[in-house]
Amino acid sequence: MKTLNDFNFENKKAIIRVDFNVPLNDKLQVTDTTRIEAAKSTIIKVLEDGGSCILMSHLGRPKGKEDQFSLRHIVDEVTNVLGVQVQFVDDCIGDKVTQAVTNLENGEILLLENLRFYEEEKKGDVAFAEKLSKLGDIYVNDAFGTAHRAHASTTIIAQFFNDKKCFGNLLAKEIESIHKVLNDNEKPVTAILGGAKVSSKIGVIENILDKVDHIIVGGGMTFTFIKALGGNIGNSLVEDDKLALALEILNKAKAKNTQIHLPVDAVIADDFSNDANTQIVDTTKIPEGWMGLDCGPQTSINFAKVIANSKTILWNGPLGVFEMDNFATGTIELGKSIAKATKNGAFSLVGGGDSVAAVKQFGFANKVSYVSTGGGAMLEMLEGKSLPGIEAISN
Ligand code: AMP
């Protein structure tokens, strides 16, 4: 695995694929700089070596050149975070860009316009990738969030650099964290899988079944398992076409000696609303007209015990509808247990869009070992798939 440390960037122009797909408000101001901060150490390393950086990214899902998706809107914020004035050119290929790159001096940063203003980017167009490749001496991929896409700037471009390509610090850290959880772990290993549906997590469950000692199941997918086991789940979220699969997973886990822990009680509501009436009941005895929206207090106690004994922890997906205050407790209690285990020496990795939002919202981001920046990319790695953006650097 080639990383930044394998290169000295003195007098070199690094073309770096970053993930600056940051959220903007209606005034087109950046509302969360996490992704910019995550790329900082890579950019600073190149500058400190005495090189220059050409940064390329996508932003949103533009249909052609749409000003609201221009990377121009984030220049000031990138400058603030990096502490270095960032230059901007309003295209990503063509004469204007070539000129700006030629003028770029060591120690300087140039941000290119949104790659997705060209449909060639998502199509993985080879000619477009080759034009991008001409802008730099060394290609650095630091965009974990798009590493599962074979786009021009994330994958196809790498073929034009022979051995002059590497992972940025962020991407290297993401790969290392997942490796640490799945392959190079200290036992017992516990994976917590929450979120809405079993169907979106099947690939992950199947891949990790013989790599972990415990799987904690929570969130909406709980009820597919409970129904499969014969429980009454009322109006809770369920995937009826996955009942057989849920049983199969439970049987496979038993055969592999992996313990699956299901919630024993649930906070149920008579409406999908924060103002609904609620009660706490056994997860197998949910009355008609009521739905489980969070795990209950006994479940939190049970899960805390498993987590306290774990040396390696992976968390993907919230344990309840944490967006509503009245159904956030299970997710908060879980966050507390993971933070405590981490303080006691466990390695904890949190990933997947909604669990990342939850750890940030409830203040746990600094209390776990690593928070992944990539939702889909992380899920695919947990499913055991090799990601094209990673393959392209490794080959
Ligand atoms: P996912 O993207 O699959 O990780 O799902 C995340 C979503 O699952 C969040 O928006 C949660 O509100 C939702 N969720 C968690 N628990 C439940 C539940 N018991 N019933 C319905 N939705 C849930």
CSV table of C-alpha atoms and ligand atoms in Angstrom, one decimal:
chain,number,residue,atom,x,y,z
A,1,MET,CA,0.0,0.0,0.0
A,2,LYS,CA,1.7,3.2,-1.2
A,3,THR,CA,1.2,6.2,1.0
A,4,LEU,CA,2.2,9.8,1.1
A,5,ASN,CA,5.3,8.9,3.1
A,6,ASP,CA,6.7,7.0,0.1
A,7,PHE,CA,7.1,10.3,-1.8
A,8,ASN,CA,9.0,13.5,-1.4
A,9,PHE,CA,6.9,16.2,-3.1
A,10,GLU,CA,9.6,18.9,-3.4
A,11,ASN,CA,9.1,20.7,-6.7
A,12,LYS,CA,6.3,18.3,-7.5
A,13,LYS,CA,2.7,19.1,-8.4
A,14,ALA,CA,0.4,16.7,-6.6
A,15,ILE,CA,-3.0,16.2,-8.1
A,16,ILE,CA,-5.2,15.2,-5.2
A,17,ARG,CA,-8.7,13.8,-5.4
A,18,VAL,CA,-10.4,15.0,-2.2
A,19,ASP,CA,-13.9,14.6,-1.0
A,20,PHE,CA,-15.1,18.2,-0.6
A,21,ASN,CA,-18.7,17.2,-1.1
A,22,VAL,CA,-19.7,19.3,1.9
A,23,PRO,CA,-23.2,20.4,2.9
A,24,LEU,CA,-24.2,24.0,2.0
A,25,ASN,CA,-27.1,26.0,3.4
A,26,ASP,CA,-29.5,28.1,1.2
A,27,LYS,CA,-27.0,31.0,1.3
A,28,LEU,CA,-24.5,28.5,-0.2
A,29,GLN,CA,-22.3,28.6,2.9
A,30,VAL,CA,-20.6,25.5,4.2
A,31,THR,CA,-22.4,24.1,7.3
A,32,ASP,CA,-20.0,21.2,8.1
A,33,THR,CA,-16.3,21.4,7.4
A,34,THR,CA,-15.5,17.8,8.6
A,35,ARG,CA,-14.5,16.6,5.1
A,36,ILE,CA,-12.2,19.6,4.5
A,37,GLU,CA,-10.5,19.1,7.8
A,38,ALA,CA,-10.1,15.4,7.0
A,39,ALA,CA,-8.0,16.2,3.9
A,40,LYS,CA,-5.8,18.7,5.7
A,41,SER,CA,-2.9,16.5,6.8
A,42,THR,CA,-2.4,15.2,3.2
A,43,ILE,CA,-2.4,18.7,1.7
A,44,ILE,CA,-0.1,20.1,4.4
A,45,LYS,CA,2.4,17.2,3.9
A,46,VAL,CA,2.7,18.0,0.2
A,47,LEU,CA,3.2,21.7,1.0
A,48,GLU,CA,5.7,21.1,3.7
A,49,ASP,CA,7.8,18.9,1.4
A,50,GLY,CA,8.0,21.9,-0.9
A,51,GLY,CA,5.4,20.9,-3.5
A,52,SER,CA,2.1,22.3,-4.7
A,53,CYS,CA,-1.4,20.9,-4.6
A,54,ILE,CA,-4.1,20.7,-7.3
A,55,LEU,CA,-7.3,19.7,-5.5
A,56,MET,CA,-10.2,18.1,-7.4
A,57,SER,CA,-13.6,17.1,-6.0
A,58,HIS,CA,-17.2,16.8,-6.8
A,59,LEU,CA,-20.0,18.7,-5.0
A,60,GLY,CA,-23.6,17.5,-5.0
A,61,ARG,CA,-25.3,16.1,-8.0
A,62,PRO,CA,-25.3,18.8,-10.7
A,63,LYS,CA,-26.9,18.3,-14.1
A,64,GLY,CA,-24.3,20.1,-16.2
A,65,LYS,CA,-22.8,23.4,-15.0
A,66,GLU,CA,-25.1,24.6,-12.2
A,67,ASP,CA,-23.8,27.5,-10.2
A,68,GLN,CA,-25.2,26.3,-6.9
A,69,PHE,CA,-22.9,23.4,-7.2
A,70,SER,CA,-19.8,25.4,-8.0
A,71,LEU,CA,-16.7,24.8,-5.7
A,72,ARG,CA,-16.2,28.6,-5.8
A,73,HIS,CA,-18.7,28.7,-2.9
A,74,ILE,CA,-16.3,26.7,-0.6
A,75,VAL,CA,-13.0,28.5,-1.4
A,76,ASP,CA,-13.1,30.7,1.7
A,77,GLU,CA,-13.9,27.8,4.0
A,78,VAL,CA,-11.1,25.7,2.5
A,79,THR,CA,-8.7,28.6,2.9
A,80,ASN,CA,-9.8,29.0,6.6
A,81,VAL,CA,-9.4,25.3,7.4
A,82,LEU,CA,-6.1,24.9,5.7
A,83,GLY,CA,-4.7,28.2,6.8
A,84,VAL,CA,-3.3,28.8,3.3
A,85,GLN,CA,-4.9,31.0,0.6
A,86,VAL,CA,-6.6,28.7,-1.9
A,87,GLN,CA,-6.7,29.7,-5.6
A,88,PHE,CA,-9.6,28.7,-7.7
A,89,VAL,CA,-10.1,28.1,-11.4
A,90,ASP,CA,-13.6,27.8,-12.8
A,91,ASP,CA,-13.1,24.7,-14.8
A,92,CYS,CA,-11.3,21.4,-14.3
A,93,ILE,CA,-9.8,20.8,-17.7
A,94,GLY,CA,-8.8,23.0,-20.7
A,95,ASP,CA,-6.4,25.9,-21.4
A,96,LYS,CA,-7.4,28.1,-18.5
A,97,VAL,CA,-6.7,25.2,-16.1
A,98,THR,CA,-3.4,24.3,-17.7
A,99,GLN,CA,-2.3,27.9,-17.4
A,100,ALA,CA,-3.3,28.1,-13.7
A,101,VAL,CA,-1.4,24.9,-13.0
A,102,THR,CA,1.7,26.2,-14.9
A,103,ASN,CA,1.6,29.4,-12.8
A,104,LEU,CA,1.2,27.4,-9.5
A,105,GLU,CA,4.3,27.7,-7.3
A,106,ASN,CA,5.6,25.4,-4.6
A,107,GLY,CA,3.6,26.0,-1.4
A,108,GLU,CA,0.5,27.0,-3.3
A,109,ILE,CA,-2.9,25.3,-3.6
A,110,LEU,CA,-5.3,25.4,-6.6
A,111,LEU,CA,-8.8,24.2,-6.4
A,112,LEU,CA,-10.5,23.0,-9.6
A,113,GLU,CA,-14.2,23.4,-10.5
A,114,ASN,CA,-16.7,20.6,-9.8
A,115,LEU,CA,-15.7,17.5,-11.6
A,116,ARG,CA,-19.3,16.5,-12.1
A,117,PHE,CA,-19.9,19.5,-14.3
A,118,TYR,CA,-18.7,17.0,-16.9
A,119,GLU,CA,-20.7,13.8,-17.3
A,120,GLU,CA,-17.4,12.2,-18.3
A,121,GLU,CA,-16.5,12.1,-14.6
A,122,LYS,CA,-19.2,9.7,-13.5
A,123,LYS,CA,-18.9,7.7,-16.7
A,124,GLY,CA,-15.2,7.0,-16.0
A,125,ASP,CA,-14.3,8.5,-19.4
A,126,VAL,CA,-10.7,7.6,-20.2
A,127,ALA,CA,-9.9,10.7,-22.3
A,128,PHE,CA,-11.3,13.0,-19.6
A,129,ALA,CA,-9.2,11.2,-16.9
A,130,GLU,CA,-6.1,11.5,-19.1
A,131,LYS,CA,-6.7,15.3,-19.3
A,132,LEU,CA,-6.9,15.5,-15.6
A,133,SER,CA,-3.8,13.4,-15.2
A,134,LYS,CA,-1.7,15.9,-17.3
A,135,LEU,CA,-2.2,18.5,-14.5
A,136,GLY,CA,0.0,16.7,-11.9
A,137,ASP,CA,3.2,14.8,-11.4
A,138,ILE,CA,1.9,12.5,-8.7
A,139,TYR,CA,-1.7,11.4,-8.2
A,140,VAL,CA,-3.0,11.2,-4.6
A,141,ASN,CA,-6.4,9.7,-3.8
A,142,ASP,CA,-7.7,10.9,-0.5
A,143,ALA,CA,-11.5,10.6,-1.2
A,144,PHE,CA,-12.8,7.6,0.7
A,145,GLY,CA,-16.4,8.7,0.2
A,146,THR,CA,-16.1,8.0,-3.6
A,147,ALA,CA,-13.6,5.1,-3.5
A,148,HIS,CA,-16.3,2.6,-4.3
A,149,ARG,CA,-17.0,4.4,-7.6
A,150,ALA,CA,-15.0,3.8,-10.8
A,151,HIS,CA,-15.2,7.5,-11.8
A,152,ALA,CA,-12.6,9.3,-13.9
A,153,SER,CA,-10.9,11.1,-11.0
A,154,THR,CA,-11.2,8.4,-8.4
A,155,THR,CA,-10.1,5.3,-10.4
A,156,ILE,CA,-9.5,5.7,-14.2
A,157,ILE,CA,-6.9,8.5,-13.8
A,158,ALA,CA,-4.6,6.2,-11.8
A,159,GLN,CA,-3.5,4.3,-14.9
A,160,PHE,CA,-1.7,7.3,-16.2
A,161,PHE,CA,0.7,7.5,-13.3
A,162,ASN,CA,2.5,4.1,-13.2
A,163,ASP,CA,4.1,4.1,-9.8
A,164,LYS,CA,3.6,7.8,-9.1
A,165,LYS,CA,0.4,7.4,-7.2
A,166,CYS,CA,-0.5,6.8,-3.6
A,167,PHE,CA,-3.2,7.0,-0.9
A,168,GLY,CA,-3.6,10.2,1.0
A,169,ASN,CA,-3.5,10.1,4.8
A,170,LEU,CA,-7.3,10.0,5.2
A,171,LEU,CA,-7.8,7.1,2.8
A,172,ALA,CA,-4.9,5.2,4.3
A,173,LYS,CA,-6.4,5.6,7.8
A,174,GLU,CA,-9.8,4.5,6.6
A,175,ILE,CA,-8.4,1.3,5.1
A,176,GLU,CA,-6.3,0.7,8.2
A,177,SER,CA,-9.2,1.1,10.5
A,178,ILE,CA,-11.4,-1.4,8.7
A,179,HIS,CA,-8.5,-3.8,8.5
A,180,LYS,CA,-8.0,-3.4,12.2
A,181,VAL,CA,-11.6,-4.3,12.9
A,182,LEU,CA,-12.1,-7.2,10.5
A,183,ASN,CA,-8.7,-8.8,10.1
A,184,ASP,CA,-6.1,-7.6,12.6
A,185,ASN,CA,-8.4,-7.3,15.7
A,186,GLU,CA,-8.1,-8.0,19.3
A,187,LYS,CA,-10.9,-10.3,20.6
A,188,PRO,CA,-13.7,-10.2,21.6
A,189,VAL,CA,-14.9,-8.3,18.5
A,190,THR,CA,-18.4,-6.9,18.6
A,191,ALA,CA,-20.3,-5.4,15.6
A,192,ILE,CA,-23.4,-3.3,16.2
A,193,LEU,CA,-25.7,-3.1,13.3
A,194,GLY,CA,-28.7,-0.8,13.4
A,195,GLY,CA,-30.5,1.3,11.0
A,196,ALA,CA,-33.7,0.8,9.1
A,197,LYS,CA,-33.6,-2.4,7.1
A,198,VAL,CA,-32.0,-5.9,7.1
A,199,SER,CA,-31.9,-5.8,3.3
A,200,SER,CA,-29.2,-3.1,3.3
A,201,LYS,CA,-27.0,-4.8,5.8
A,202,ILE,CA,-27.2,-8.5,4.6
A,203,GLY,CA,-23.9,-8.3,2.7
A,204,VAL,CA,-22.2,-6.9,5.8
A,205,ILE,CA,-23.7,-9.5,8.2
A,206,GLU,CA,-22.7,-12.4,5.9
A,207,ASN,CA,-19.2,-11.1,5.5
A,208,ILE,CA,-18.6,-10.4,9.2
A,209,LEU,CA,-20.3,-13.5,10.7
A,210,ASP,CA,-17.1,-15.5,11.0
A,211,LYS,CA,-14.9,-12.5,11.8
A,212,VAL,CA,-16.6,-11.2,14.9
A,213,ASP,CA,-17.7,-12.8,18.2
A,214,HIS,CA,-20.8,-10.8,18.8
A,215,ILE,CA,-23.4,-9.1,16.6
A,216,ILE,CA,-25.7,-6.6,18.3
A,217,VAL,CA,-28.8,-6.0,16.2
A,218,GLY,CA,-30.9,-2.9,16.7
A,219,GLY,CA,-33.0,-0.3,14.9
A,220,GLY,CA,-35.8,-1.1,12.5
A,221,MET,CA,-34.3,-4.4,11.4
A,222,THR,CA,-34.8,-5.8,14.9
A,223,PHE,CA,-38.4,-6.6,14.0
A,224,THR,CA,-37.7,-8.7,11.0
A,225,PHE,CA,-35.7,-11.0,13.3
A,226,ILE,CA,-38.3,-10.9,16.1
A,227,LYS,CA,-41.2,-11.7,13.7
A,228,ALA,CA,-39.1,-14.5,12.1
A,229,LEU,CA,-38.7,-16.0,15.6
A,230,GLY,CA,-42.5,-15.9,16.1
A,231,GLY,CA,-42.9,-12.6,18.1
A,232,ASN,CA,-45.7,-10.1,17.8
A,233,ILE,CA,-44.3,-6.9,16.4
A,234,GLY,CA,-47.5,-4.9,15.9
A,235,ASN,CA,-47.0,-2.2,13.2
A,236,SER,CA,-43.2,-2.1,13.5
A,237,LEU,CA,-41.0,-1.8,10.4
A,238,VAL,CA,-40.7,-5.3,8.9
A,239,GLU,CA,-39.4,-6.8,5.7
A,240,ASP,CA,-41.7,-9.8,5.2
A,241,ASP,CA,-39.7,-11.1,2.3
A,242,LYS,CA,-36.6,-11.3,4.5
A,243,LEU,CA,-38.0,-13.5,7.3
A,244,ALA,CA,-36.5,-16.7,6.0
A,245,LEU,CA,-33.2,-14.9,5.6
A,246,ALA,CA,-33.3,-13.6,9.1
A,247,LEU,CA,-33.7,-17.2,10.4
A,248,GLU,CA,-30.9,-18.4,8.1
A,249,ILE,CA,-28.6,-15.7,9.5
A,250,LEU,CA,-29.4,-16.8,13.1
A,251,ASN,CA,-28.7,-20.4,12.2
A,252,LYS,CA,-25.4,-19.6,10.5
A,253,ALA,CA,-24.3,-17.5,13.4
A,254,LYS,CA,-25.0,-20.4,15.8
A,255,ALA,CA,-23.0,-22.7,13.6
A,256,LYS,CA,-20.1,-20.3,13.6
A,257,ASN,CA,-20.3,-19.6,17.3
A,258,THR,CA,-21.1,-16.0,16.8
A,259,GLN,CA,-23.5,-14.6,19.3
A,260,ILE,CA,-26.4,-12.5,18.0
A,261,HIS,CA,-27.9,-10.2,20.5
A,262,LEU,CA,-31.4,-8.9,19.9
A,263,PRO,CA,-33.3,-6.2,21.8
A,264,VAL,CA,-35.4,-7.7,24.6
A,265,ASP,CA,-37.5,-4.6,25.1
A,266,ALA,CA,-38.6,-1.7,23.0
A,267,VAL,CA,-40.0,1.8,23.3
A,268,ILE,CA,-43.2,1.6,21.3
A,269,ALA,CA,-45.3,4.4,19.9
A,270,ASP,CA,-48.8,4.6,18.5
A,271,ASP,CA,-47.6,6.9,15.7
A,272,PHE,CA,-44.4,7.6,13.9
A,273,SER,CA,-44.0,11.0,15.7
A,274,ASN,CA,-42.1,12.5,18.6
A,275,ASP,CA,-45.5,13.4,20.1
A,276,ALA,CA,-46.9,9.9,20.0
A,277,ASN,CA,-48.0,8.0,23.1
A,278,THR,CA,-45.3,5.6,24.2
A,279,GLN,CA,-44.8,2.6,26.4
A,280,ILE,CA,-42.0,0.1,27.1
A,281,VAL,CA,-42.8,-3.5,26.3
A,282,ASP,CA,-41.2,-6.9,25.6
A,283,THR,CA,-40.0,-6.8,21.9
A,284,THR,CA,-42.0,-10.0,21.3
A,285,LYS,CA,-45.3,-8.5,22.6
A,286,ILE,CA,-45.9,-5.4,20.7
A,287,PRO,CA,-49.7,-4.8,20.4
A,288,GLU,CA,-51.4,-4.0,17.0
A,289,GLY,CA,-51.4,-0.3,16.2
A,290,TRP,CA,-48.1,0.2,18.0
A,291,MET,CA,-44.6,0.3,16.5
A,292,GLY,CA,-41.1,-0.2,18.1
A,293,LEU,CA,-39.1,3.0,17.5
A,294,ASP,CA,-36.2,2.5,20.0
A,295,CYS,CA,-34.7,-0.2,22.1
A,296,GLY,CA,-35.7,-0.2,25.8
A,297,PRO,CA,-33.7,0.2,29.1
A,298,GLN,CA,-33.1,-3.6,29.7
A,299,THR,CA,-31.7,-3.9,26.2
A,300,SER,CA,-29.4,-1.0,26.8
A,301,ILE,CA,-28.1,-2.7,29.9
A,302,ASN,CA,-27.6,-6.0,28.1
A,303,PHE,CA,-25.8,-4.4,25.2
A,304,ALA,CA,-23.6,-2.4,27.6
A,305,LYS,CA,-22.4,-5.6,29.2
A,306,VAL,CA,-21.4,-7.1,25.8
A,307,ILE,CA,-19.6,-3.8,24.8
A,308,ALA,CA,-17.8,-3.5,28.1
A,309,ASN,CA,-16.2,-6.9,27.5
A,310,SER,CA,-15.2,-6.1,23.9
A,311,LYS,CA,-11.7,-5.2,22.7
A,312,THR,CA,-12.8,-4.3,19.2
A,313,ILE,CA,-16.0,-2.5,18.3
A,314,LEU,CA,-17.7,-1.7,15.0
A,315,TRP,CA,-20.8,0.4,14.9
A,316,ASN,CA,-23.0,1.0,11.9
A,317,GLY,CA,-26.5,2.3,12.1
A,318,PRO,CA,-28.6,3.8,14.9
A,319,LEU,CA,-30.5,1.7,17.4
A,320,GLY,CA,-33.7,3.8,17.1
A,321,VAL,CA,-35.3,6.7,15.4
A,322,PHE,CA,-32.6,9.0,17.0
A,323,GLU,CA,-33.8,12.0,14.9
A,324,MET,CA,-36.7,12.2,17.3
A,325,ASP,CA,-35.7,13.0,20.9
A,326,ASN,CA,-38.1,10.5,22.4
A,327,PHE,CA,-36.6,7.6,20.5
A,328,ALA,CA,-32.9,8.6,20.8
A,329,THR,CA,-32.1,7.1,24.2
A,330,GLY,CA,-31.1,3.7,22.9
A,331,THR,CA,-28.6,5.2,20.5
A,332,ILE,CA,-27.2,7.6,23.1
A,333,GLU,CA,-26.8,4.8,25.7
A,334,LEU,CA,-25.0,2.7,23.1
A,335,GLY,CA,-22.7,5.7,22.3
A,336,LYS,CA,-21.9,6.0,26.0
A,337,SER,CA,-21.1,2.3,26.3
A,338,ILE,CA,-18.8,2.5,23.3
A,339,ALA,CA,-17.1,5.6,24.6
A,340,LYS,CA,-16.5,3.9,28.0
A,341,ALA,CA,-15.0,0.8,26.4
A,342,THR,CA,-12.8,3.0,24.2
A,343,LYS,CA,-11.5,4.8,27.2
A,344,ASN,CA,-10.7,1.4,28.7
A,345,GLY,CA,-8.6,0.5,25.7
A,346,ALA,CA,-10.9,-1.0,23.1
A,347,PHE,CA,-10.6,0.1,19.4
A,348,SER,CA,-13.9,1.5,18.1
A,349,LEU,CA,-14.8,2.3,14.6
A,350,VAL,CA,-18.0,4.1,13.7
A,351,GLY,CA,-19.2,4.3,10.1
A,352,GLY,CA,-22.2,4.6,7.9
A,353,GLY,CA,-24.1,7.9,7.3
A,354,ASP,CA,-26.6,7.8,10.2
A,355,SER,CA,-24.4,6.5,12.9
A,356,VAL,CA,-21.9,9.2,12.1
A,357,ALA,CA,-24.6,11.8,12.3
A,358,ALA,CA,-25.6,10.3,15.7
A,359,VAL,CA,-22.1,10.3,17.2
A,360,LYS,CA,-21.7,13.9,16.1
A,361,GLN,CA,-25.1,15.0,17.3
A,362,PHE,CA,-24.6,13.5,20.7
A,363,GLY,CA,-21.0,14.5,21.2
A,364,PHE,CA,-19.3,11.1,20.9
A,365,ALA,CA,-17.1,11.8,17.9
A,366,ASN,CA,-14.0,12.4,20.0
A,367,LYS,CA,-14.7,9.5,22.3
A,368,VAL,CA,-14.4,6.7,19.8
A,369,SER,CA,-11.2,5.6,18.1
A,370,TYR,CA,-12.2,6.5,14.5
A,371,VAL,CA,-15.2,7.9,12.7
A,372,SER,CA,-15.3,6.9,9.1
A,373,THR,CA,-16.0,9.6,6.4
A,374,GLY,CA,-17.5,7.2,3.9
A,375,GLY,CA,-21.0,5.7,4.1
A,376,GLY,CA,-21.4,3.6,1.0
A,377,ALA,CA,-17.6,3.0,0.6
A,378,MET,CA,-17.4,1.7,4.1
A,379,LEU,CA,-20.4,-0.6,3.7
A,380,GLU,CA,-18.9,-2.1,0.6
A,381,MET,CA,-15.6,-2.7,2.4
A,382,LEU,CA,-17.5,-4.3,5.3
A,383,GLU,CA,-19.2,-6.5,2.7
A,384,GLY,CA,-15.7,-7.7,1.7
A,385,LYS,CA,-15.8,-6.1,-1.7
A,386,SER,CA,-12.6,-4.5,-3.2
A,387,LEU,CA,-13.2,-0.9,-4.1
A,388,PRO,CA,-12.1,0.3,-7.5
A,389,GLY,CA,-10.5,3.5,-6.2
A,390,ILE,CA,-8.4,1.4,-3.8
A,391,GLU,CA,-7.6,-1.2,-6.4
A,392,ALA,CA,-6.4,1.5,-8.9
A,393,ILE,CA,-3.7,2.7,-6.5
A,394,SER,CA,-2.7,-0.8,-5.2
A,395,ASN,CA,-2.2,-2.3,-8.7
B,1,AMP,P1,-29.8,3.1,7.7
B,1,AMP,O1,-29.6,4.2,6.7
B,1,AMP,O2,-30.3,1.8,7.2
B,1,AMP,O3,-28.6,3.0,8.7
B,1,AMP,O4,-31.0,3.6,8.6
B,1,AMP,C1,-31.0,4.8,9.4
B,1,AMP,C2,-32.4,5.1,9.8
B,1,AMP,O5,-33.0,4.1,10.4
B,1,AMP,C3,-32.5,6.3,10.7
B,1,AMP,O6,-33.0,7.4,9.9
B,1,AMP,C4,-33.4,5.9,11.8
B,1,AMP,O7,-34.4,6.8,12.1
B,1,AMP,C5,-34.1,4.6,11.2
B,1,AMP,N1,-34.5,3.7,12.2
B,1,AMP,C6,-33.9,3.3,13.3
B,1,AMP,N2,-34.6,2.5,14.1
B,1,AMP,C7,-35.8,2.5,13.5
B,1,AMP,C8,-37.1,1.8,13.9
B,1,AMP,N3,-37.2,1.1,15.0
B,1,AMP,N4,-38.1,2.0,13.0
B,1,AMP,C9,-38.0,2.8,11.9
B,1,AMP,N5,-36.9,3.4,11.5
B,1,AMP,C10,-35.8,3.2,12.3
